[in-house]
Coordinates of C-alpha atoms and ligand atoms in Angstrom, one line a residue:
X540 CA 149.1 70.6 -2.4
X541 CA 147.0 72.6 -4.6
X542 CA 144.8 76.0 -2.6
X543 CA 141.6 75.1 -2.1
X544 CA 139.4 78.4 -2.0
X545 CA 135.7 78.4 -0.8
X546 CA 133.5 81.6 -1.7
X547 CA 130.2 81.5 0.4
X548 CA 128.1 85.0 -0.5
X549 CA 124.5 85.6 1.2
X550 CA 122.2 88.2 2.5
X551 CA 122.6 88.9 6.4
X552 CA 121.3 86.5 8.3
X553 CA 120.9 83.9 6.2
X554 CA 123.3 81.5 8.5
X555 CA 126.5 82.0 6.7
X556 CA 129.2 82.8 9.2
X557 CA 128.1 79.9 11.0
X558 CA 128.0 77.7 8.1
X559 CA 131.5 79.2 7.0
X560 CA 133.0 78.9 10.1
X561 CA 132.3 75.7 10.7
X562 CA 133.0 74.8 7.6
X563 CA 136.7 75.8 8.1
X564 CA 137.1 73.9 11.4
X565 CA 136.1 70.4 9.6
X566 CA 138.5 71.1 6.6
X567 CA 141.1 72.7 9.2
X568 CA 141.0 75.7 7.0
X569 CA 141.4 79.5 8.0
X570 CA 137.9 81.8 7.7
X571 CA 137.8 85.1 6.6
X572 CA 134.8 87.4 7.7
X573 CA 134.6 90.3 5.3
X574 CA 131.6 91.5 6.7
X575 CA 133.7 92.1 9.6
X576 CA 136.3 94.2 8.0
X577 CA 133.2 97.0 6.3
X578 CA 132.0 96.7 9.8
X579 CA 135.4 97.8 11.9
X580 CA 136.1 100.2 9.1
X581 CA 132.6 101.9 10.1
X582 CA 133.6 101.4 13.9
X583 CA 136.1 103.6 12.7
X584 CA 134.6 106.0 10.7
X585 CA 131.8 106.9 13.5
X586 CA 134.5 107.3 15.9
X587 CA 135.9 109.9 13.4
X588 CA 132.2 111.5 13.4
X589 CA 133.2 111.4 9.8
X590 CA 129.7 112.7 7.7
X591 CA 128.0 109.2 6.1
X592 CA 127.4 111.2 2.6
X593 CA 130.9 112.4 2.7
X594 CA 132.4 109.4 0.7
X595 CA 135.7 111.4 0.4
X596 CA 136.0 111.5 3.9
X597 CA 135.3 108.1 5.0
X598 CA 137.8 107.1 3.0
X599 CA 140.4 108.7 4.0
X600 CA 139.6 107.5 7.5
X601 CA 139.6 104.0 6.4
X602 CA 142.9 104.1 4.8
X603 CA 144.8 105.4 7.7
X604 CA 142.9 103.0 9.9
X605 CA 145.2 99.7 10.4
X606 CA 142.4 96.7 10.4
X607 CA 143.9 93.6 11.4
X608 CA 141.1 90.9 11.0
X609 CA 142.5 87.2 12.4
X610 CA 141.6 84.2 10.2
X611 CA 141.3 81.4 13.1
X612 CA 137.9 80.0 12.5
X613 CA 137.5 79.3 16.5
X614 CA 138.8 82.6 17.7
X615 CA 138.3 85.6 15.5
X616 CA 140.3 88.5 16.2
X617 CA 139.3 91.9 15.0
X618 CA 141.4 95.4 16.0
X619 CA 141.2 98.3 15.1
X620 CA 144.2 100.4 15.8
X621 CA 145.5 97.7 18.1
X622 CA 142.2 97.9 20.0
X623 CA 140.1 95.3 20.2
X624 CA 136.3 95.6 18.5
X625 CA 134.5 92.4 18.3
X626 CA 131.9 93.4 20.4
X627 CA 131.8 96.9 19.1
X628 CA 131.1 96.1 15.7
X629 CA 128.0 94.4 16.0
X630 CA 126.3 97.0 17.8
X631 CA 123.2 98.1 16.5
X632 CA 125.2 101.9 15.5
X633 CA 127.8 100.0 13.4
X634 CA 124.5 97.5 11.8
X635 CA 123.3 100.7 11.0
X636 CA 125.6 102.6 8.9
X637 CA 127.4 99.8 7.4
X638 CA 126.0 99.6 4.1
X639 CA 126.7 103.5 3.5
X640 CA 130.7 103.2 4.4
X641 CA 130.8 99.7 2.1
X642 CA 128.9 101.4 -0.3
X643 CA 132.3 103.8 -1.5
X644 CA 134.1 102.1 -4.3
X645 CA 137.4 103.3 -2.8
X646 CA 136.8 101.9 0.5
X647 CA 135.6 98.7 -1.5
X648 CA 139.1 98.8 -3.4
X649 CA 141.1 98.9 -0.7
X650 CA 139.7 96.1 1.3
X651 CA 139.1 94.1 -1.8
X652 CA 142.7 93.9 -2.5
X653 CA 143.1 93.4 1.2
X654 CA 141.0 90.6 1.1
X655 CA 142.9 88.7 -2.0
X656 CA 146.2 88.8 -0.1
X657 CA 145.1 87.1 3.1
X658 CA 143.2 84.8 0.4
X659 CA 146.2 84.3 -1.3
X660 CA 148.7 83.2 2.1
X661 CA 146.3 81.2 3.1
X662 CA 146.4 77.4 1.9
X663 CA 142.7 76.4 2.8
X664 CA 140.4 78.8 3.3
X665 CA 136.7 79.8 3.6
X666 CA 136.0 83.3 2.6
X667 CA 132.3 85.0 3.4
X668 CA 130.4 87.9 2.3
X669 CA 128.1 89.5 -0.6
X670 CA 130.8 89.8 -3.8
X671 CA 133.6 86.5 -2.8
X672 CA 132.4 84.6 -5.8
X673 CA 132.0 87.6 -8.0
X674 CA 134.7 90.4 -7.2
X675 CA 136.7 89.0 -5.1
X676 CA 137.7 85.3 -5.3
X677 CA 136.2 84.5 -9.6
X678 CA 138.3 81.6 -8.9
X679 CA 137.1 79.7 -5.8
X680 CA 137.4 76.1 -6.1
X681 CA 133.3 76.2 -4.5
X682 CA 130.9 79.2 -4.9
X683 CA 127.9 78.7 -3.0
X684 CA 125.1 81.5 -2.4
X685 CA 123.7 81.1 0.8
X686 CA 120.0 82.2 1.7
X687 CA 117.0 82.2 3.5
X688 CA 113.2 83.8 3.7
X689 CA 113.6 87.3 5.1
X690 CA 111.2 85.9 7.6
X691 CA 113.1 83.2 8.8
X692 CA 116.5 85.2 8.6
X693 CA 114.9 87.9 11.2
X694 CA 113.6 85.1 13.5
X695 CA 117.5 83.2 13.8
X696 CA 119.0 87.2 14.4
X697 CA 116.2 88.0 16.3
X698 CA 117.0 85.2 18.8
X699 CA 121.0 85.9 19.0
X700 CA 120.4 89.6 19.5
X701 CA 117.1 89.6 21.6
X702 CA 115.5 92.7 19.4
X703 CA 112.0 92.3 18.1
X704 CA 110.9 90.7 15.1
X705 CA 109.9 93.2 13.4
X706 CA 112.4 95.4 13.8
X707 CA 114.6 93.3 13.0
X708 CA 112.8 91.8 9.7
X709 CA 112.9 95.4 8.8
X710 CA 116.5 96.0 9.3
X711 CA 117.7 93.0 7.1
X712 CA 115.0 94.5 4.1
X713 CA 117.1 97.8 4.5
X714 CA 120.7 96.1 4.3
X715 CA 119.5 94.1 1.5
X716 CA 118.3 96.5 -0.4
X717 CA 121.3 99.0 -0.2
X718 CA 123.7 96.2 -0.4
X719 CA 122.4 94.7 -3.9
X720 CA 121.2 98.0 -5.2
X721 CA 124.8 99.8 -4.9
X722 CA 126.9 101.0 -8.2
X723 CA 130.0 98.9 -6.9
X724 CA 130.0 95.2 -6.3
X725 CA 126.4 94.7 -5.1
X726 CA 125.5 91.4 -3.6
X727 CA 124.8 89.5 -6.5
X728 CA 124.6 85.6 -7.1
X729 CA 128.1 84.6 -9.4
X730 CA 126.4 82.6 -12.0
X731 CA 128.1 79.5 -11.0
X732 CA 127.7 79.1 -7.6
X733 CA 125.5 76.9 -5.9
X734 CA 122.3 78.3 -4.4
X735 CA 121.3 76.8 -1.1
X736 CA 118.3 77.8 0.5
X737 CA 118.4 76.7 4.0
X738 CA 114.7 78.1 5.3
X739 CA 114.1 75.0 6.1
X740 CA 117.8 72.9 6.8
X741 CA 119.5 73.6 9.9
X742 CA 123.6 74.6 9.9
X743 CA 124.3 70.8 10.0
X744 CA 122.4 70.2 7.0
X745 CA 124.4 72.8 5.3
X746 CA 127.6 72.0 6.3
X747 CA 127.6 68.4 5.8
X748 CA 125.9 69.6 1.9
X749 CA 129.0 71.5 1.5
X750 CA 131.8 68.6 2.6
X751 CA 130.0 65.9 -0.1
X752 CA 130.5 69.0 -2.7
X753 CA 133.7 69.1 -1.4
X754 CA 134.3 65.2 -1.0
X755 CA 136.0 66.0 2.4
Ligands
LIG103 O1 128.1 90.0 6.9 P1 127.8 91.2 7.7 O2 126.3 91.3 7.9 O3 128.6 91.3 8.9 O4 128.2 92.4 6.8 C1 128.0 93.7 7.2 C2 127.9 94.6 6.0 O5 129.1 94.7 5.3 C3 126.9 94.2 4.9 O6 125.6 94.7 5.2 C4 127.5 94.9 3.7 O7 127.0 96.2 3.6 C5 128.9 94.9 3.9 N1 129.7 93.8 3.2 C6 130.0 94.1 1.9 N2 130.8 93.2 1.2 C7 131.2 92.1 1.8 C8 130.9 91.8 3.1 C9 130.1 92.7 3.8 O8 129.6 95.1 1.3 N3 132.0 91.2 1.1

């Protein structure tokens, strides 16, 4: 049977880890989180207490840091030295200064190729992130680019995390704006995915979308 590869790139918030991962459980595919793999390697780095400008440094804290990210769509497993971070990484300290550590291209290198290998044991799978259809997977059998009005994007994290509106709204304008202005790999729509704006769909909407593109 031939791999079957799906890229789904977005801003934060913009609904596509649940879109991916259920995406994966209706083609009983494996999900990878990419996002999650910058994040525990800036769990990591602030643990070091590692100087953000100091790319030098964070890298070599990354690559003697021993990620293991687990591709089950209905459990994801994330460690970090053998200890468990799923929690940890979506604290508001790890939100904060994760677009400076995924911002050095040699970090970026080393997770990229990271990335292609779990990609490439994997039969099915659904890969998320900001460069999958450009940098990461050019060959994904689907490409879609997932987004949403910043508005509406801070109002769905607002509600899973319980922080204010604004704040929040604010936040996602920072991460956007350092994670499509950097030199390497920005987030950037490949020029043949699929553009979904799902401001007004709900995850359902999405995902079924995605399994007629799919005919599954
Ligand atoms: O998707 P999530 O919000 O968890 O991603 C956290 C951060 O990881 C992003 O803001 C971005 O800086 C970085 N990231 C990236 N490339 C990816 C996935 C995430 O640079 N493929």
């Amino acid at each position: 049977m031939a791999q079957c590869v799906v890229a789904v790139d977005g801003p934060s918030g913009s609904g596509k880890s649940t879109v991916s991962r259920r995406l994966a459980q209706a083609l009983d595919a494996c999900y990878l989180d990419t996002g999650a793999m910058y994040r525990a390697a800036t769990w990591a780095v602030l643990l070091a207490e590692v100087d953000l400008a100091d790319q030098e440094s964070i890298f070599k804290v990354v690559i003697d840091t021993e990620i293991i990210i687990g591709i089950d769509p209905a459990q994801q497993a994330v460690e970090v030295n053998g200890t468990a971070v799923n929690a940890e990484i979506r604290g508001p300290q790890v939100t904060a200064a994760v677009s400076a550590v995924s911002a050095v291209p040699m970090v970026r290198q080393l997770l990229v190729s990271r990335q292609r290998e779990i990609i490439a044991s994997a039969q099915r799978i659904v890969v998320e992130g900001r460069d999958i259809g450009m940098v990461v997977a050019p060959h994904a059998d689907l490409k879609v680019y997932l987004t949403a009005s910043v508005d509406e994007r801070a109002r769905r994290r607002s509600s899973e995390t319980d922080a204010d509106h604004a704040a929040t709204a604010q936040d996602l304008a920072r991460r956007d704006h350092l994670d499509s202005t950097r030199a390497t790999d920005p987030l950037r729509k490949a020029p043949d995915a699929l553009v979904i704006d799902s401001t007004q769909m709900d995850i359902d909407e999405v995902v079924a979308t995605l399994r007629e593109l799919l005919n599954n």
